[in-house]
């Protein structure tokens, strides 16, 4: 019954019913998603998946973000969903460690481009897709995640099916079938973290959810109770779950509003330390610094205690590197986690000056950093809530900057500016294609 | 470590190492698989999935069994894997209720056709794919199945990756990666049974496993310990498991030899009753029969007690219908489970003469059936082991007959005969294509 109620809730929600603040936050989510998707578009793993086009003699239908190639609908959702999760820099629903845009946005843009969908309809599909997956995540979190499931992928398949279902104009029975076909494909093991297969997950979820909706549209039959059935999603993929959370306060409370954006291209636990070191750089040039003491919650050092990282990826798990680049460069974007930056002599030598100290009185989104100058004097700063946390969300300016830093190697400055404007005014653009054209490069 | 050992075992097995009886049983498995795939090739669900070709502008690469269309490698594996499971008439590894060919055979034929693989290499890939998936099933059965996973699909994805890995000449590291990429896509809920999504499962497993191998070949990285890791396949998808079963007696004991073939197009529990009624028809014409008493294990009636089925599918869950057609037609193939047969007046009226009786002294593969004639006299027959059970396997003749009955509406008699001969002499055919050409129809 709960699956049916969710489907009815989805289909009964009109664009006009969605609060303006939800639409605004959705556009920010799309902007953030698009930035990470474009930024990672030339990662080797993307090239590998793109080669499937040749292996399969597959069709040219829609765009790959940040690139010139065109591929079929299913391959496009796989690639765009994957690229947006490669940097681990996409949006996060902190309550459930769910990255909601990666499996949903690729679907709305693939179908939006191919069927020339109206921008408002695309926004609605994105919003309801995200809302569905986050609510399903609420039902099964945390036991589902603890068991070993990559929740972004397992719930994302439902978000993708929801979004596709709206854009394909499924009726209630068809959308129920789409949920069944999508849900039975729910998969993605946390064991894959640290390999190319992690970002593959939300791409595959996008693809599988879209496939479910395409088949449901043709009359393909499935279970009508995939979420709540005895051998359905919640019961099989979670040891404890609460189905009452699925539809509670539908239309009144929006999970999408809890979606947050990372300012830095590394795990959230490092963000307060980076914030603090960026503040400190106002007080000193590197040559007068003897040492920087970074006081953090003990959990931080457990996860990021790597003193001498050798690669960009290792740098993301090093408080030493992250604090260093925060101080030296005033940023910790993807550019600061390149292999060559991690190995740069000035970075390596400054890293030795970082002294992390654990303090269990500090929360995870809090940090205190102190410079000890060469002359022995000191200067201390405190970060109460890290940038990007619920209590200190990214500003539009900061989000625009992030977008620009992620895409500047691929798009020119003017295009970036126009693209940001179009996305933040998405409901008023004339066609989806004018946005997509700015997001791709010519051959 | 266990995943690595399995991969090494797979790659170290040469065609010459495989016992002749395993090769013979593999060819029977392929023949049985091909019959059900061709037989179901015009099911409405197959048409729906085939329409994706148009939706996606997708390429023409390889054949769909029983049809004239050509589709790309991934779509072909989805369709051929699905069609072969539609009738629930494919092969069964009884220890684990696993249907091993459905996810593996589509992969070897798709790659075999496209890359013009040698027949012996194709056979080896099929055999090792089946062996891998059945052994993985042994590791997690029964807790995995009890939890609600469709084991054919969840383990099938590994079988498909194994088979594809062999045909794509993956090295050990690549095949390990293929296992990771495939295994993280393991999915398929038993909740879907009774809908089109059930046969979709092995098709999707075939497709996902092939995708894993294609990506691994390009250098895509994944976990190297997907089966045994803390958050890997066994731990996440089963409450209890025994990894020691994975590689035990590799090369000495072959799970594939335990693969059995169904003589009748319904659940295995009905097979002894049908056998018994087929025997009884030698002793009486329908008009002299007052009643047929069918004595079975109590479990049988629990599952198949439907007295007045209205459709072919319901007929498969009715001992009344199944015993009737066994007696009237001497068979219980897909033809005998068509809607029009279930509703035929002579069948409906004879059904009233069937009296099932439960007897807990009878095993599940045993039945005793007794005619009570109009004159009050009686004739009784006993079936000790149903046809198709481990102790009474299908003969080659019976298997050929099944193949012919499944395909006679699609292929002509001469083609059927030639195809059976070619499959049963597969290691000696010149190209895979000559077999596939006989399995498809011209436009």
Coordinates of N, CA and C in Angstrom, one line a residue, chain B residues 58-206:
Chain B
X58 N 19.3 1.9 -31.4 CA 20.5 1.1 -31.0 C 20.9 0.3 -32.2
X59 N 22.1 -0.2 -32.1 CA 22.8 -0.9 -33.2 C 22.3 -2.3 -33.5
X60 N 22.7 -2.8 -34.7 CA 22.4 -4.1 -35.1 C 23.6 -4.9 -35.0
X61 N 23.7 -5.9 -34.1 CA 24.9 -6.7 -34.0 C 24.7 -8.2 -34.1
X62 N 23.8 -8.6 -33.2 CA 23.7 -10.1 -33.1 C 22.2 -10.5 -33.0
X63 N 22.0 -11.8 -33.0 CA 20.6 -12.4 -33.2 C 19.8 -12.4 -31.9
X64 N 18.5 -12.4 -32.1 CA 17.6 -12.7 -31.1 C 17.1 -14.1 -31.4
X65 N 17.2 -15.1 -30.5 CA 16.8 -16.4 -30.7 C 15.3 -16.5 -31.1
X66 N 15.0 -17.2 -32.2 CA 13.6 -17.5 -32.6 C 13.0 -16.3 -33.4
X67 N 13.8 -15.3 -33.6 CA 13.3 -14.1 -34.3 C 14.2 -13.6 -35.5
X68 N 13.7 -12.6 -36.1 CA 14.5 -12.1 -37.3 C 15.3 -10.9 -36.9
X69 N 15.0 -10.2 -35.8 CA 15.6 -8.9 -35.5 C 17.1 -9.1 -35.0
X70 N 17.9 -8.1 -35.3 CA 19.2 -8.1 -34.8 C 19.4 -6.9 -33.9
X71 N 20.1 -7.0 -32.7 CA 20.2 -5.9 -31.8 C 21.6 -5.9 -31.2
X72 N 21.9 -4.9 -30.4 CA 23.3 -4.8 -29.9 C 23.6 -5.9 -28.9
X73 N 24.8 -6.0 -28.5 CA 25.2 -7.1 -27.6 C 24.5 -7.0 -26.3
X74 N 24.4 -5.9 -25.7 CA 23.7 -5.8 -24.4 C 22.2 -6.0 -24.5
X75 N 21.6 -5.5 -25.5 CA 20.1 -5.8 -25.6 C 19.9 -7.2 -25.9
X76 N 20.8 -7.8 -26.7 CA 20.6 -9.3 -27.1 C 20.7 -10.1 -25.8
X77 N 21.6 -9.8 -24.9 CA 21.7 -10.7 -23.7 C 20.5 -10.5 -22.8
X78 N 20.0 -9.3 -22.8 CA 18.8 -9.0 -22.0 C 17.6 -9.8 -22.5
X79 N 17.4 -9.7 -23.8 CA 16.2 -10.4 -24.4 C 16.4 -11.9 -24.4
X80 N 17.5 -12.4 -24.8 CA 17.6 -13.9 -24.8 C 17.7 -14.5 -23.4
X81 N 18.2 -13.8 -22.5 CA 18.1 -14.2 -21.1 C 16.7 -14.2 -20.5
X82 N 16.0 -13.2 -20.9 CA 14.6 -13.1 -20.4 C 13.7 -14.2 -21.1
X83 N 13.8 -14.3 -22.4 CA 12.9 -15.2 -23.1 C 13.1 -16.6 -22.6
X84 N 14.3 -17.0 -22.2 CA 14.5 -18.4 -21.8 C 14.0 -18.7 -20.4
X85 N 13.6 -17.7 -19.7 CA 13.0 -17.9 -18.4 C 11.5 -17.7 -18.3
X86 N 10.9 -17.3 -19.4 CA 9.5 -16.9 -19.4 C 8.6 -18.0 -19.1
X87 N 8.8 -19.2 -19.6 CA 8.0 -20.4 -19.4 C 8.3 -21.1 -18.1
X88 N 9.3 -20.6 -17.3 CA 9.7 -21.3 -16.1 C 10.0 -22.8 -16.5
X89 N 10.6 -23.0 -17.6 CA 10.8 -24.3 -18.2 C 12.2 -24.6 -18.5
X90 N 13.1 -23.7 -17.9 CA 14.5 -23.9 -18.2 C 15.2 -24.8 -17.1
X91 N 16.5 -25.0 -17.2 CA 17.2 -26.0 -16.4 C 17.2 -25.6 -14.9
X92 N 17.4 -26.5 -14.1 CA 17.4 -26.3 -12.6 C 18.5 -27.0 -11.9
X93 N 19.3 -26.3 -11.1 CA 20.2 -26.9 -10.2 C 19.4 -27.1 -8.9
X94 N 19.0 -28.4 -8.6 CA 17.9 -28.6 -7.6 C 18.4 -28.2 -6.2
X95 N 19.7 -28.4 -5.9 CA 20.3 -28.1 -4.6 C 20.0 -26.7 -4.2
X96 N 20.0 -25.8 -5.2 CA 19.9 -24.3 -4.8 C 18.8 -23.6 -5.6
X97 N 17.9 -24.3 -6.3 CA 16.8 -23.8 -7.1 C 17.4 -22.7 -8.0
X98 N 18.5 -23.0 -8.6 CA 19.2 -22.0 -9.5 C 19.0 -22.5 -10.9
X99 N 18.6 -21.5 -11.8 CA 18.5 -21.8 -13.2 C 19.7 -21.3 -13.9
X100 N 20.7 -22.1 -14.1 CA 22.0 -21.6 -14.4 C 22.2 -21.1 -15.9
X101 N 21.5 -21.7 -16.8 CA 21.8 -21.3 -18.2 C 21.3 -19.9 -18.6
X102 N 20.2 -19.5 -18.1 CA 19.5 -18.3 -18.5 C 20.4 -17.1 -18.5
X103 N 21.3 -16.8 -17.4 CA 22.1 -15.6 -17.5 C 23.4 -15.9 -18.3
X104 N 23.8 -17.1 -18.5 CA 25.1 -17.4 -19.1 C 25.1 -17.6 -20.6
X105 N 24.1 -18.4 -21.1 CA 24.0 -18.8 -22.5 C 23.9 -17.5 -23.4
X106 N 23.1 -16.5 -23.0 CA 22.9 -15.4 -23.9 C 24.2 -14.6 -24.1
X107 N 25.1 -14.7 -23.1 CA 26.4 -14.0 -23.2 C 27.3 -14.7 -24.2
X108 N 27.4 -16.0 -24.0 CA 28.3 -16.8 -24.9 C 27.8 -16.7 -26.4
X109 N 26.5 -16.7 -26.6 CA 26.0 -16.6 -28.0 C 26.2 -15.2 -28.5
X110 N 25.9 -14.2 -27.7 CA 26.1 -12.8 -28.2 C 27.5 -12.6 -28.6
X111 N 28.5 -12.9 -27.7 CA 29.9 -12.6 -28.0 C 30.4 -13.6 -29.0
X112 N 29.9 -14.9 -28.9 CA 30.3 -15.9 -29.9 C 29.9 -15.5 -31.3
X113 N 28.8 -14.9 -31.5 CA 28.3 -14.5 -32.8 C 29.1 -13.3 -33.3
X114 N 29.3 -12.3 -32.4 CA 29.9 -11.1 -32.8 C 31.3 -11.2 -33.1
X115 N 32.0 -12.0 -32.3 CA 33.5 -12.1 -32.4 C 33.9 -13.4 -33.1
X116 N 32.9 -14.1 -33.6 CA 33.1 -15.4 -34.3 C 34.1 -16.3 -33.5
X117 N 33.7 -16.6 -32.3 CA 34.5 -17.4 -31.4 C 34.4 -18.8 -31.8
X118 N 35.5 -19.6 -31.5 CA 35.5 -21.0 -31.8 C 34.5 -21.7 -30.9
X119 N 33.8 -22.7 -31.5 CA 32.8 -23.5 -30.7 C 33.3 -24.0 -29.4
X120 N 34.6 -24.5 -29.4 CA 35.1 -25.1 -28.1 C 35.3 -24.0 -27.1
X121 N 35.8 -22.9 -27.5 CA 35.9 -21.8 -26.6 C 34.6 -21.3 -26.0
X122 N 33.6 -21.3 -26.9 CA 32.3 -20.9 -26.4 C 31.8 -22.0 -25.4
X123 N 32.0 -23.2 -25.6 CA 31.5 -24.3 -24.7 C 32.3 -24.1 -23.3
X124 N 33.6 -23.8 -23.4 CA 34.3 -23.7 -22.2 C 33.8 -22.5 -21.4
X125 N 33.5 -21.4 -22.1 CA 33.0 -20.2 -21.4 C 31.7 -20.5 -20.7
X126 N 30.8 -21.2 -21.4 CA 29.5 -21.6 -20.9 C 29.7 -22.4 -19.6
X127 N 30.5 -23.4 -19.8 CA 30.7 -24.4 -18.6 C 31.3 -23.7 -17.4
X128 N 32.3 -22.9 -17.6 CA 32.9 -22.2 -16.4 C 32.0 -21.1 -15.9
X129 N 31.2 -20.5 -16.7 CA 30.3 -19.5 -16.2 C 29.2 -20.2 -15.3
X130 N 28.7 -21.3 -15.8 CA 27.7 -22.0 -15.0 C 28.3 -22.5 -13.7
X131 N 29.6 -23.1 -13.8 CA 30.2 -23.6 -12.7 C 30.4 -22.5 -11.6
X132 N 30.9 -21.3 -12.1 CA 31.1 -20.2 -11.1 C 29.8 -19.8 -10.4
X133 N 28.8 -19.6 -11.2 CA 27.5 -19.1 -10.5 C 26.9 -20.2 -9.6
X134 N 27.0 -21.4 -10.0 CA 26.4 -22.5 -9.1 C 27.2 -22.6 -7.8
X135 N 28.6 -22.4 -7.9 CA 29.4 -22.5 -6.7 C 29.1 -21.3 -5.8
X136 N 28.9 -20.1 -6.4 CA 28.6 -19.0 -5.6 C 27.2 -19.2 -4.9
X137 N 26.3 -19.8 -5.7 CA 25.0 -20.1 -5.1 C 25.2 -21.1 -3.9
X138 N 26.0 -22.1 -4.0 CA 26.3 -23.0 -2.9 C 26.8 -22.2 -1.7
X139 N 27.6 -21.2 -1.9 CA 28.1 -20.4 -0.7 C 27.0 -19.8 0.1
X140 N 26.0 -19.2 -0.6 CA 25.0 -18.4 0.1 C 23.6 -19.1 0.3
X141 N 23.4 -20.2 -0.4 CA 22.1 -20.9 -0.2 C 22.1 -21.6 1.1
X142 N 21.0 -21.7 1.8 CA 19.7 -21.2 1.5 C 19.4 -19.8 2.1
X143 N 20.2 -19.3 3.0 CA 19.8 -18.1 3.7 C 19.6 -16.9 2.7
X144 N 20.3 -16.9 1.6 CA 20.2 -15.9 0.6 C 18.8 -15.9 -0.1
X145 N 18.4 -17.1 -0.4 CA 17.1 -17.3 -1.1 C 16.0 -17.0 -0.1
X146 N 16.2 -17.5 1.1 CA 15.1 -17.3 2.1 C 14.9 -15.8 2.4
X147 N 16.0 -15.1 2.3 CA 15.9 -13.6 2.6 C 15.1 -12.9 1.5
X148 N 15.0 -13.5 0.3 CA 14.2 -12.9 -0.7 C 14.9 -12.6 -2.0
X149 N 16.1 -13.2 -2.2 CA 16.8 -12.9 -3.4 C 16.5 -14.0 -4.4
X150 N 16.4 -13.6 -5.7 CA 16.2 -14.5 -6.8 C 17.6 -15.0 -7.2
X151 N 18.0 -16.1 -6.7 CA 19.4 -16.6 -6.8 C 19.8 -16.8 -8.2
X152 N 18.9 -17.1 -9.1 CA 19.3 -17.2 -10.6 C 19.9 -15.9 -11.1
X153 N 19.3 -14.8 -10.6 CA 19.8 -13.5 -11.1 C 21.0 -13.0 -10.3
X154 N 21.0 -13.2 -9.0 CA 22.1 -12.6 -8.2 C 23.4 -13.3 -8.4
X155 N 23.3 -14.7 -8.6 CA 24.6 -15.4 -8.9 C 24.8 -15.4 -10.4
X156 N 23.8 -15.3 -11.1 CA 23.9 -15.3 -12.6 C 24.8 -14.2 -13.1
X157 N 24.8 -13.1 -12.4 CA 25.6 -11.9 -12.9 C 27.1 -12.3 -12.9
X158 N 27.5 -13.2 -11.9 CA 28.9 -13.6 -11.9 C 29.2 -14.7 -13.0
X159 N 28.2 -15.5 -13.2 CA 28.3 -16.5 -14.3 C 28.5 -15.8 -15.7
X160 N 27.7 -14.8 -15.9 CA 27.7 -14.0 -17.1 C 29.1 -13.3 -17.2
X161 N 29.6 -12.7 -16.1 CA 30.9 -12.0 -16.2 C 32.0 -13.0 -16.5
X162 N 31.9 -14.2 -15.9 CA 32.9 -15.3 -16.1 C 32.9 -15.7 -17.6
X163 N 31.8 -16.0 -18.1 CA 31.7 -16.4 -19.5 C 32.2 -15.3 -20.4
X164 N 31.8 -14.1 -20.2 CA 32.2 -13.0 -21.0 C 33.7 -12.8 -20.9
X165 N 34.2 -12.9 -19.6 CA 35.6 -12.7 -19.4 C 36.5 -13.7 -20.1
X166 N 36.0 -14.9 -20.2 CA 36.8 -15.9 -21.0 C 36.8 -15.6 -22.5
X167 N 35.6 -15.2 -23.0 CA 35.5 -14.9 -24.4 C 36.2 -13.6 -24.8
X168 N 36.4 -12.7 -23.8 CA 37.1 -11.4 -24.1 C 38.6 -11.5 -23.7
X169 N 39.0 -12.7 -23.3 CA 40.4 -13.0 -23.0 C 40.9 -12.1 -21.9
X170 N 40.1 -11.9 -20.8 CA 40.6 -11.1 -19.7 C 41.7 -11.8 -19.0
X171 N 42.7 -11.0 -18.4 CA 43.7 -11.6 -17.6 C 43.1 -11.7 -16.2
X172 N 43.9 -12.2 -15.2 CA 43.4 -12.4 -13.9 C 43.0 -11.1 -13.2
X173 N 43.7 -10.0 -13.3 CA 43.3 -8.8 -12.7 C 42.0 -8.3 -13.3
X174 N 42.0 -8.3 -14.6 CA 40.7 -7.9 -15.3 C 39.5 -8.7 -14.9
X175 N 39.7 -10.0 -14.8 CA 38.6 -10.9 -14.5 C 38.1 -10.6 -13.0
X176 N 39.1 -10.3 -12.1 CA 38.8 -9.9 -10.8 C 37.9 -8.6 -10.8
X177 N 38.4 -7.7 -11.6 CA 37.6 -6.4 -11.7 C 36.2 -6.7 -12.3
X178 N 36.2 -7.6 -13.2 CA 34.9 -7.9 -13.8 C 33.9 -8.5 -12.8
X179 N 34.5 -9.3 -11.9 CA 33.7 -9.9 -10.8 C 33.2 -8.8 -9.9
X180 N 34.0 -7.8 -9.6 CA 33.6 -6.7 -8.8 C 32.5 -5.9 -9.4
X181 N 32.7 -5.5 -10.7 CA 31.7 -4.7 -11.4 C 30.4 -5.4 -11.5
X182 N 30.5 -6.7 -11.8 CA 29.3 -7.5 -12.0 C 28.6 -7.7 -10.6
X183 N 29.4 -8.1 -9.6 CA 28.8 -8.4 -8.3 C 28.1 -7.3 -7.6
X184 N 28.6 -6.0 -7.9 CA 27.9 -4.9 -7.2 C 26.6 -4.6 -7.9
X185 N 26.4 -5.2 -9.1 CA 25.1 -5.1 -9.7 C 24.1 -6.2 -9.4
X186 N 24.6 -7.2 -8.5 CA 23.7 -8.3 -8.2 C 22.4 -7.8 -7.6
X187 N 21.3 -8.3 -8.2 CA 20.0 -7.9 -7.7 C 18.9 -8.8 -8.2
X188 N 17.7 -8.6 -7.8 CA 16.6 -9.4 -8.2 C 15.8 -9.9 -7.0
X189 N 14.6 -9.4 -6.8 CA 13.8 -9.7 -5.6 C 12.8 -10.8 -6.0
X190 N 12.6 -11.8 -5.1 CA 11.6 -12.8 -5.3 C 10.2 -12.2 -5.3
X191 N 10.0 -11.1 -4.7 CA 8.7 -10.4 -4.8 C 8.2 -10.3 -6.2
X192 N 9.1 -10.3 -7.2 CA 8.6 -10.1 -8.6 C 8.0 -11.3 -9.2
X193 N 8.1 -12.5 -8.5 CA 7.6 -13.7 -9.1 C 6.1 -13.5 -9.5
X194 N 5.7 -14.1 -10.6 CA 4.4 -13.9 -11.1 C 4.1 -12.8 -12.0
X195 N 5.2 -12.0 -12.2 CA 5.1 -10.8 -13.1 C 6.2 -11.0 -14.2
X196 N 6.1 -10.1 -15.2 CA 7.1 -10.1 -16.3 C 8.5 -9.9 -15.8
X197 N 8.6 -9.2 -14.6 CA 9.9 -8.9 -14.1 C 10.7 -10.1 -13.6
X198 N 10.0 -11.2 -13.3 CA 10.8 -12.4 -12.9 C 11.7 -12.8 -14.1
X199 N 11.2 -13.1 -15.3 CA 12.2 -13.5 -16.3 C 13.1 -12.4 -16.8
X200 N 12.7 -11.1 -16.5 CA 13.6 -10.0 -16.8 C 14.9 -10.2 -16.0
X201 N 14.8 -10.8 -14.8 CA 16.0 -10.9 -13.9 C 17.2 -11.6 -14.6
X202 N 17.0 -12.8 -15.0 CA 18.3 -13.4 -15.6 C 18.7 -12.7 -16.9
X203 N 17.8 -12.1 -17.6 CA 18.3 -11.3 -18.7 C 19.1 -10.1 -18.3
X204 N 18.7 -9.5 -17.2 CA 19.4 -8.3 -16.7 C 20.8 -8.8 -16.1
X205 N 20.7 -9.9 -15.5 CA 22.0 -10.5 -14.9 C 23.0 -10.7 -16.1
X206 N 22.5 -11.3 -17.2 CA 23.4 -11.6 -18.3 C 24.0 -10.2 -18.8

